[in-house]
Backbone as a printed PyTorch tensor [residue, N CA C, xyz], in Angstrom:
tensor([[[  0.8390,  -1.1820,   0.0000],
         [  0.0000,   0.0000,   0.0000],
         [  0.8830,   1.2440,   0.0000]],

        [[  0.5360,   2.1800,  -0.8310],
         [  1.3000,   3.4070,  -0.9850],
         [  0.8790,   4.3850,   0.1060]],

        [[  1.8400,   4.7680,   0.9690],
         [  1.5400,   5.6620,   2.0890],
         [  2.5140,   6.8330,   2.0900]],

        [[  1.9730,   8.0230,   2.3330],
         [  2.7750,   9.2360,   2.4880],
         [  2.5160,   9.8110,   3.8710]],

        [[  3.5830,  10.1870,   4.5680],
         [  3.4310,  10.7500,   5.9070],
         [  4.1980,  12.0610,   5.9870]],

        [[  3.4690,  13.1370,   6.2890],
         [  4.0940,  14.4420,   6.4450],
         [  4.4890,  14.6710,   7.8990]],

        [[  5.5430,  15.4430,   8.1030],
         [  5.9680,  15.8270,   9.4450],
         [  6.7240,  17.1420,   9.3600]],

        [[  6.9620,  17.7400,  10.5210],
         [  7.7450,  18.9580,  10.5720],
         [  6.9500,  20.2280,  10.7660]],

        [[  5.6370,  20.1090,  10.7900],
         [  4.8210,  21.2880,  11.0060],
         [  4.9130,  21.7780,  12.4420]],

        [[  4.3320,  22.9490,  12.6880],
         [  4.3380,  23.4950,  14.0340],
         [  3.9990,  24.9620,  14.0380]],

        [[  4.2500,  25.5890,  15.1730],
         [  4.0080,  27.0110,  15.3600],
         [  5.3280,  27.7640,  15.2160]],

        [[  5.3110,  28.7950,  14.3900],
         [  6.5220,  29.5770,  14.1630],
         [  6.1390,  31.0440,  14.0510]],

        [[  7.0400,  31.9190,  14.4390],
         [  6.7910,  33.3530,  14.3420],
         [  6.9970,  33.8390,  12.9080]],

        [[  6.3380,  34.9140,  12.5450],
         [  6.5770,  35.4960,  11.2190],
         [  8.0590,  35.7490,  10.9870]],

        [[  8.5220,  35.4110,   9.7850],
         [  9.9350,  35.5240,   9.4680],
         [ 10.7400,  34.2800,   9.7650]],

        [[ 10.1270,  33.3300,  10.4530],
         [ 10.8230,  32.1020,  10.8180],
         [ 10.8350,  31.0710,   9.7110]],

        [[ 11.3890,  29.9030,  10.0510],
         [ 11.5440,  28.8230,   9.0630],
         [ 11.0570,  27.4980,   9.6250]],

        [[ 10.6290,  26.6440,   8.7160],
         [ 10.2900,  25.2640,   9.0270],
         [ 10.7080,  24.3970,   7.8480]],

        [[ 11.0140,  23.1400,   8.1350],
         [ 11.2540,  22.1860,   7.0570],
         [ 10.2690,  21.0320,   7.2040]],

        [[  9.4410,  20.8760,   6.2000],
         [  8.4940,  19.7730,   6.1770],
         [  9.1190,  18.5740,   5.4730]],

        [[  8.7500,  17.3960,   5.9440],
         [  9.1990,  16.1570,   5.3220],
         [  7.9950,  15.3510,   4.8680]],

        [[  8.1780,  14.6660,   3.7660],
         [  7.1560,  13.7680,   3.2300],
         [  7.8350,  12.4190,   3.0340]],

        [[  7.5540,  11.4850,   3.9390],
         [  8.1810,  10.1710,   3.8860],
         [  7.2350,   9.1700,   3.2280]],

        [[  7.7680,   8.4160,   2.2860],
         [  6.9590,   7.4500,   1.5550],
         [  7.2390,   6.0310,   2.0450]],

        [[  6.2220,   5.2250,   2.0560],
         [  6.3790,   3.8080,   2.3730],
         [  5.4310,   3.0080,   1.4970]],

        [[  5.8090,   1.7590,   1.2550],
         [  4.9830,   0.9120,   0.4130],
         [  5.2720,   1.0820,  -1.0620]],

        [[  6.1360,   2.0340,  -1.3940],
         [  6.5230,   2.2330,  -2.7850],
         [  7.8360,   3.0060,  -2.8140]],

        [[  8.4580,   2.9930,  -3.9700],
         [  9.7170,   3.7190,  -4.1420],
         [  9.4170,   5.0740,  -4.7510]],

        [[  9.7640,   6.1190,  -4.0240],
         [  9.4010,   7.4670,  -4.4520],
         [ 10.1580,   7.8760,  -5.7140]],

        [[ 11.2130,   7.1310,  -6.0480],
         [ 12.0350,   7.4570,  -7.2200],
         [ 11.2060,   7.6520,  -8.4770]],

        [[ 10.1030,   6.9100,  -8.6040],
         [  9.3570,   6.9080,  -9.8580],
         [  8.1650,   7.8480,  -9.8520]],

        [[  8.0560,   8.6700,  -8.8150],
         [  6.8900,   9.5340,  -8.6840],
         [  7.2950,  10.9970,  -8.5670]],

        [[  6.5310,  11.8390,  -9.2340],
         [  6.6190,  13.2630,  -8.9590],
         [  5.8580,  13.5340,  -7.6560]],

        [[  6.3710,  14.4580,  -6.8640],
         [  5.7650,  14.7740,  -5.5750],
         [  5.3710,  16.2390,  -5.5420]],

        [[  4.1840,  16.4870,  -5.0460],
         [  3.7100,  17.8520,  -4.8860],
         [  3.4190,  18.1780,  -3.4380]],

        [[  3.5700,  19.4260,  -3.0930],
         [  3.1380,  19.9450,  -1.7840],
         [  1.9410,  20.8650,  -2.0160]],

        [[  0.9370,  20.6970,  -1.1820],
         [ -0.2740,  21.4900,  -1.2550],
         [ -0.5940,  22.0150,   0.1320]],

        [[ -1.4540,  22.9970,   0.1870],
         [ -1.8830,  23.4990,   1.5050],
         [ -3.3340,  23.9190,   1.4370]],

        [[ -3.9580,  23.8500,   2.6060],
         [ -5.3620,  24.2340,   2.7110],
         [ -5.5700,  25.0090,   3.9990]],

        [[ -5.9650,  26.2480,   3.8360],
         [ -6.2850,  27.1040,   4.9800],
         [ -7.7740,  26.9710,   5.2760]],

        [[ -8.1940,  27.2870,   6.4910],
         [ -9.6150,  27.1730,   6.8440],
         [-10.4920,  27.9860,   5.9090]],

        [[-11.5220,  27.3430,   5.3790],
         [-12.4600,  28.0250,   4.5060],
         [-11.9810,  28.2360,   3.0870]],

        [[-10.8150,  27.7110,   2.7580],
         [-10.2620,  27.8940,   1.4190],
         [-10.0340,  26.5490,   0.7340]],

        [[ -9.9160,  26.6000,  -0.5720],
         [ -9.6260,  25.3880,  -1.3180],
         [ -8.1570,  25.0020,  -1.1570]],

        [[ -7.9100,  23.7120,  -1.3560],
         [ -6.5320,  23.2380,  -1.3240],
         [ -5.7990,  23.7720,  -2.5530]],

        [[ -4.6150,  24.3170,  -2.3380],
         [ -3.8790,  24.9150,  -3.4350],
         [ -2.4760,  24.3160,  -3.5480]],

        [[ -1.9690,  24.3130,  -4.7580],
         [ -0.6210,  23.8040,  -4.9990],
         [  0.4200,  24.7990,  -4.5430]],

        [[  1.4290,  24.2880,  -3.8770],
         [  2.5220,  25.1180,  -3.3610],
         [  3.7950,  24.8970,  -4.1720]],

        [[  4.1450,  23.6330,  -4.3560],
         [  5.3810,  23.3080,  -5.0590],
         [  5.3320,  21.8590,  -5.5130]],

        [[  6.1430,  21.5480,  -6.5140],
         [  6.2480,  20.1570,  -6.9490],
         [  7.6590,  19.9150,  -7.4720]],

        [[  8.0140,  18.6310,  -7.5190],
         [  9.3350,  18.2470,  -7.9830],
         [  9.2050,  17.0040,  -8.8440]],

        [[  9.9500,  16.9870,  -9.9270],
         [  9.8770,  15.8810, -10.8670],
         [ 10.5750,  14.6380, -10.3180]],

        [[ 10.4290,  13.5590, -11.0360],
         [ 11.0230,  12.2870, -10.6300],
         [ 12.5330,  12.4240, -10.4050]],

        [[ 13.2030,  13.0630, -11.3280],
         [ 14.6530,  13.1890, -11.2400],
         [ 15.0890,  14.2840, -10.2870]],

        [[ 14.1480,  15.1720,  -9.9700],
         [ 14.5050,  16.3390,  -9.1650],
         [ 15.0130,  17.4940, -10.0060]],

        [[ 15.1080,  17.2770, -11.3000],
         [ 15.6530,  18.3090, -12.1640],
         [ 14.6770,  19.4110, -12.5270]],

        [[ 13.4080,  19.1550, -12.2690],
         [ 12.3890,  20.1520, -12.5750],
         [ 11.5510,  20.4250, -11.3370]],

        [[ 11.3910,  21.6880, -11.0140],
         [ 10.5690,  22.0800,  -9.8770],
         [  9.6410,  23.2130, -10.3070]],

        [[  8.5950,  23.4030,  -9.5340],
         [  7.6520,  24.4770,  -9.8090],
         [  7.1320,  25.0230,  -8.4810]],

        [[  6.8360,  26.3160,  -8.4540],
         [  6.3820,  26.9570,  -7.2280],
         [  5.2100,  27.8800,  -7.5230]],

        [[  4.3070,  27.9670,  -6.5710],
         [  3.2680,  28.9750,  -6.6440],
         [  3.9210,  30.3460,  -6.4900]],

        [[  3.3350,  31.3410,  -7.1330],
         [  3.9070,  32.6910,  -7.0720],
         [  4.0310,  33.1880,  -5.6320]],

        [[  3.1070,  32.7800,  -4.7890],
         [  3.0680,  33.2720,  -3.4090],
         [  4.2420,  32.7750,  -2.5640]],

        [[  4.9390,  31.7250,  -3.0230],
         [  6.0330,  31.1770,  -2.2140],
         [  7.3730,  31.2380,  -2.9280]],

        [[  7.3920,  31.6930,  -4.1440],
         [  8.6610,  31.7550,  -4.8910],
         [  9.6880,  32.6110,  -4.1450]],

        [[ 10.9120,  32.0910,  -4.0910],
         [ 11.9700,  32.8050,  -3.4050],
         [ 12.0100,  32.5640,  -1.9120]],

        [[ 10.9690,  31.9230,  -1.3760],
         [ 10.9210,  31.6560,   0.0690],
         [ 10.9360,  30.1560,   0.3690]],

        [[ 10.3190,  29.3610,  -0.4720],
         [ 10.2270,  27.9140,  -0.2650],
         [ 11.1320,  27.2000,  -1.2560]],

        [[ 11.6840,  26.0660,  -0.8140],
         [ 12.5150,  25.2410,  -1.6750],
         [ 12.1400,  23.7770,  -1.4980]],

        [[ 11.8380,  23.1250,  -2.5960],
         [ 11.5060,  21.7050,  -2.5580],
         [ 12.7320,  20.8960,  -2.9780]],

        [[ 12.9100,  19.7540,  -2.3520],
         [ 14.0380,  18.8850,  -2.6950],
         [ 13.6370,  17.4420,  -2.3930]],

        [[ 14.4150,  16.5210,  -2.9140],
         [ 14.1060,  15.1240,  -2.6590],
         [ 15.3780,  14.3420,  -2.4030]],

        [[ 15.2650,  13.3440,  -1.5450],
         [ 16.3560,  12.4210,  -1.2550],
         [ 15.7990,  11.0270,  -1.5060]],

        [[ 16.0040,  10.5390,  -2.6940],
         [ 15.4250,   9.2500,  -3.0600],
         [ 16.0000,   8.1040,  -2.2290]],

        [[ 17.2280,   8.2540,  -1.7720],
         [ 17.8250,   7.2120,  -0.9330],
         [ 17.0690,   7.0630,   0.3810]],

        [[ 16.4940,   8.1660,   0.8540],
         [ 15.7120,   8.1460,   2.0910],
         [ 14.2180,   8.0580,   1.8140]],

        [[ 13.8680,   7.9780,   0.5190],
         [ 12.4560,   7.8990,   0.1460],
         [ 11.6560,   9.0720,   0.7120]],

        [[ 12.2510,  10.2510,   0.6870],
         [ 11.6710,  11.4220,   1.3460],
         [ 11.8130,  12.6620,   0.4720]],

        [[ 10.7850,  13.5000,   0.5240],
         [ 10.7960,  14.8030,  -0.1370],
         [ 10.6350,  15.8710,   0.9360]],

        [[ 11.3190,  16.9800,   0.7540],
         [ 11.3220,  18.0430,   1.7470],
         [ 10.7580,  19.3340,   1.1710]],

        [[ 10.2420,  20.1670,   2.0580],
         [  9.8500,  21.5170,   1.6930],
         [ 10.4450,  22.4470,   2.7460]],

        [[ 11.4860,  23.1630,   2.3440],
         [ 12.1080,  24.1520,   3.2280],
         [ 11.3490,  25.4620,   3.0720]],

        [[ 10.8300,  25.9720,   4.1810],
         [ 10.0160,  27.1750,   4.1510],
         [ 10.7040,  28.2520,   4.9760]],

        [[ 11.1090,  29.3170,   4.3260],
         [ 11.7660,  30.4430,   4.9790],
         [ 10.9020,  31.6950,   4.8880]],

        [[ 11.2440,  32.6770,   5.6920],
         [ 10.5270,  33.9650,   5.6860],
         [  9.0200,  33.7440,   5.7410]],

        [[  8.5990,  32.9200,   6.6630],
         [  7.1830,  32.5690,   6.7470],
         [  6.3220,  33.7580,   7.1270]],

        [[  5.1210,  33.7700,   6.5750],
         [  4.1650,  34.8450,   6.7900],
         [  2.8930,  34.2550,   7.4060]],

        [[  2.1090,  35.0760,   8.0880],
         [  0.8490,  34.5610,   8.6460],
         [ -0.0470,  33.9240,   7.5840]],

        [[ -0.0060,  34.4190,   6.3750],
         [ -0.8440,  33.8520,   5.3070],
         [ -0.3700,  32.4840,   4.8280]],

        [[  0.7790,  32.0310,   5.3180],
         [  1.2320,  30.6670,   5.0290],
         [  0.5910,  29.6440,   5.9650]],

        [[ -0.1460,  30.1120,   6.9410],
         [ -0.8130,  29.2120,   7.8820],
         [ -1.8180,  28.3200,   7.1610]],

        [[ -1.6590,  27.0160,   7.3370],
         [ -2.5170,  26.0470,   6.6500],
         [ -2.0990,  24.6410,   7.0610]],

        [[ -2.9170,  23.6800,   6.6620],
         [ -2.4950,  22.2820,   6.7270],
         [ -1.7710,  21.9800,   5.4140]],

        [[ -0.5830,  21.4350,   5.5210],
         [  0.2430,  21.1380,   4.3510],
         [  0.1980,  19.6400,   4.0730]],

        [[ -0.0360,  19.3250,   2.8140],
         [ -0.1330,  17.9370,   2.3680],
         [  0.9050,  17.6700,   1.2870]],

        [[  1.4330,  16.4480,   1.2600],
         [  2.2040,  16.0290,   0.1110],
         [  1.3920,  14.9790,  -0.6530]],

        [[  1.6850,  14.8820,  -1.9360],
         [  0.9460,  13.9820,  -2.8080],
         [  1.8810,  13.4450,  -3.8860]],

        [[  1.5410,  12.2870,  -4.4330],
         [  2.3740,  11.6350,  -5.4380],
         [  1.5710,  11.3650,  -6.7100]],

        [[  2.2600,  11.4730,  -7.8200],
         [  1.6560,  11.1030,  -9.0930],
         [  2.7260,  10.4440,  -9.9450]],

        [[  2.2710,   9.6430, -10.9060],
         [  3.1770,   8.7760, -11.6460],
         [  4.0450,   9.5420, -12.6310]],

        [[  3.5210,  10.6120, -13.1980],
         [  4.2150,  11.2780, -14.2970],
         [  4.8440,  12.5810, -13.7770]],

        [[  4.6370,  13.6870, -14.4780],
         [  5.4210,  14.8760, -14.2070],
         [  4.9070,  15.7760, -13.1150]],

        [[  5.6880,  16.8000, -12.8530],
         [  5.4100,  17.7920, -11.8260],
         [  4.2890,  18.7200, -12.2800]],

        [[  3.2940,  18.8990, -11.4350],
         [  2.2150,  19.8380, -11.7000],
         [  1.6460,  20.3240, -10.3870]],

        [[  1.0950,  21.5270, -10.3670],
         [  0.4700,  22.0640,  -9.1640],
         [ -1.0410,  21.8460,  -9.1680]],

        [[ -1.5140,  21.0990, -10.1460],
         [ -2.9440,  20.8100, -10.2280],
         [ -3.2850,  19.6550,  -9.2930]],

        [[ -4.0260,  19.9300,  -8.2400],
         [ -4.2630,  18.9260,  -7.2080],
         [ -5.0390,  17.7250,  -7.7240]],

        [[ -5.8930,  17.9080,  -8.6970],
         [ -6.7040,  16.8010,  -9.1970],
         [ -5.8800,  15.7810,  -9.9640]],

        [[ -4.6410,  16.1290, -10.2740],
         [ -3.7650,  15.2050, -11.0070],
         [ -3.0740,  14.2070, -10.0830]],

        [[ -3.2450,  14.3640,  -8.7880],
         [ -2.5500,  13.5090,  -7.8320],
         [ -3.5130,  12.4890,  -7.2390]],

        [[ -3.0380,  11.2530,  -7.1750],
         [ -3.9050,  10.1940,  -6.6860],
         [ -3.5810,   9.6940,  -5.2950]],

        [[ -2.4130,  10.0570,  -4.7910],
         [ -1.9790,   9.5630,  -3.4830],
         [ -1.6540,  10.7530,  -2.5880]],

        [[ -2.2440,  10.7240,  -1.3900],
         [ -2.1250,  11.8680,  -0.4780],
         [ -1.7450,  11.4310,   0.9150]],

        [[ -0.9950,  12.3090,   1.5970],
         [ -0.7360,  12.1100,   3.0050],
         [ -1.8540,  12.7060,   3.8480]],

        [[ -1.7050,  12.6330,   5.1560],
         [ -2.7610,  13.0780,   6.0650],
         [ -2.6280,  14.5460,   6.4520]],

        [[ -1.4980,  15.1510,   6.1580],
         [ -1.3020,  16.5710,   6.4020],
         [ -0.5810,  16.8820,   7.7020]],

        [[  0.0410,  18.0600,   7.7230],
         [  0.7000,  18.5580,   8.9310],
         [  0.3920,  20.0440,   9.0550]],

        [[  0.0610,  20.4750,  10.2630],
         [ -0.3770,  21.8530,  10.4840],
         [  0.8310,  22.7800,  10.6040]],

        [[  0.7650,  23.8790,   9.8690],
         [  1.7470,  24.9540,   9.9900],
         [  1.0040,  26.2150,  10.4120]],

        [[  1.4320,  26.8060,  11.5140],
         [  0.8180,  28.0290,  12.0150],
         [  1.8900,  29.0910,  12.1700]],

        [[  1.6840,  30.2050,  11.5010],
         [  2.6300,  31.3180,  11.5640],
         [  1.9510,  32.4540,  12.3130]],

        [[  2.4350,  32.7230,  13.5000],
         [  1.7880,  33.7120,  14.3530],
         [  2.7650,  34.2070,  15.3970]],

        [[  2.5970,  35.4660,  15.7770],
         [  3.4090,  36.0240,  16.8530],
         [  2.6920,  35.8750,  18.1940]]])
């Protein structure tokens, strides 16, 4: 069974940093593109970033460009999202998801999802 588990969320002050992890089990992440998504209360789930199978191609939402960095360590079967210069509007539940083909921020293209990790940016 293909399972994704997110971790690393928490409470951080504006301007702070967090690193989220997405650990895969039941499958080898090498063959999957991975996306990060987030959902704030009362809002739709939106794409934040994605990374291709090889890691050579990445994509970011305009709202996080220059602040977030996605990376993958296939040896550890894990994908990371480094989040710097966090803002209160980054507060949301963050999810990772896997798809067989390429990197996209379109959530409907992903068939496998983790359970999410809460990120709260507040002073």
